[in-house]
XYZ file of C-alpha atoms in Angstrom:
91
model
C 157.173 121.749 61.348
C 156.944 120.356 64.824
C 160.121 118.702 66.036
C 158.510 117.085 69.051
C 157.737 113.461 68.850
C 154.530 111.990 70.338
C 154.665 109.209 72.925
C 153.489 106.818 70.154
C 156.437 107.765 67.903
C 158.876 107.411 70.726
C 157.574 103.981 71.748
C 157.435 102.785 68.101
C 161.006 103.913 67.428
C 162.209 102.314 70.682
C 160.545 99.023 69.652
C 162.222 99.128 66.266
C 165.589 100.046 67.852
C 165.273 97.057 70.276
C 164.495 94.714 67.434
C 167.450 95.997 65.481
C 169.713 95.637 68.569
C 168.532 92.086 69.048
C 169.289 91.208 65.399
C 172.777 92.770 65.739
C 173.459 90.664 68.819
C 172.008 87.539 67.375
C 174.177 87.905 64.206
C 177.234 88.882 66.281
C 177.943 91.971 64.162
C 178.921 95.491 65.049
C 177.632 98.791 63.783
C 180.808 99.141 61.659
C 180.101 95.725 60.148
C 176.693 97.011 59.052
C 178.345 100.161 57.537
C 180.837 97.927 55.653
C 178.101 95.625 54.375
C 176.158 98.610 53.182
C 179.208 99.931 51.344
C 179.592 96.581 49.589
C 176.015 97.048 48.308
C 176.586 100.681 47.328
C 174.419 101.957 50.157
C 175.587 104.906 52.264
C 174.964 104.983 55.998
C 177.229 106.147 58.796
C 178.005 104.370 62.033
C 176.800 107.522 63.884
C 173.416 107.245 62.149
C 173.071 103.655 63.273
C 174.128 104.593 66.791
C 171.674 107.424 66.921
C 168.844 105.194 65.774
C 169.627 102.606 68.384
C 169.859 105.307 71.126
C 166.726 107.128 70.014
C 168.707 110.381 69.497
C 167.266 110.995 66.096
C 164.050 110.665 64.185
C 164.265 107.493 62.202
C 163.791 107.997 58.415
C 162.412 105.217 56.309
C 165.566 105.446 54.138
C 167.852 105.046 57.111
C 165.849 102.130 58.388
C 165.983 100.477 54.921
C 169.749 100.963 54.854
C 170.217 99.421 58.246
C 168.079 96.492 57.143
C 170.134 96.051 54.070
C 173.288 96.039 56.081
C 171.936 93.393 58.379
C 170.486 91.326 55.499
C 166.940 91.476 56.853
C 163.703 92.991 55.729
C 161.841 95.996 57.237
C 159.248 93.481 58.459
C 161.871 91.825 60.574
C 162.477 94.955 62.607
C 158.904 96.304 62.929
C 157.054 95.692 66.217
C 155.190 92.371 66.143
C 151.697 93.958 65.990
C 152.744 95.710 62.735
C 154.029 92.532 61.164
C 150.766 90.733 61.743
C 152.330 88.246 64.156
C 149.760 89.114 66.821
C 146.176 87.997 66.274
C 143.638 89.429 68.596
C 140.799 87.114 69.531
């Protein structure tokens, strides 16, 4: 299996990471707050996984993304790039 990511994958993951980072800042929470909230919900995720996602150091799995969203109290749609959420309408 190829471990290289395409430019599209890199850009897409960076967009998601920026959206997650914005939500974190808007909510005034830390990565550790997300881990603790996940624990309360019985969901396992490490602070290092969150950090790696935000820094683009790892491929983002759907499961990890769902876990981060749970810890933030948002949906996956809230972190997807706008064009994927249907917010952008091309005329």
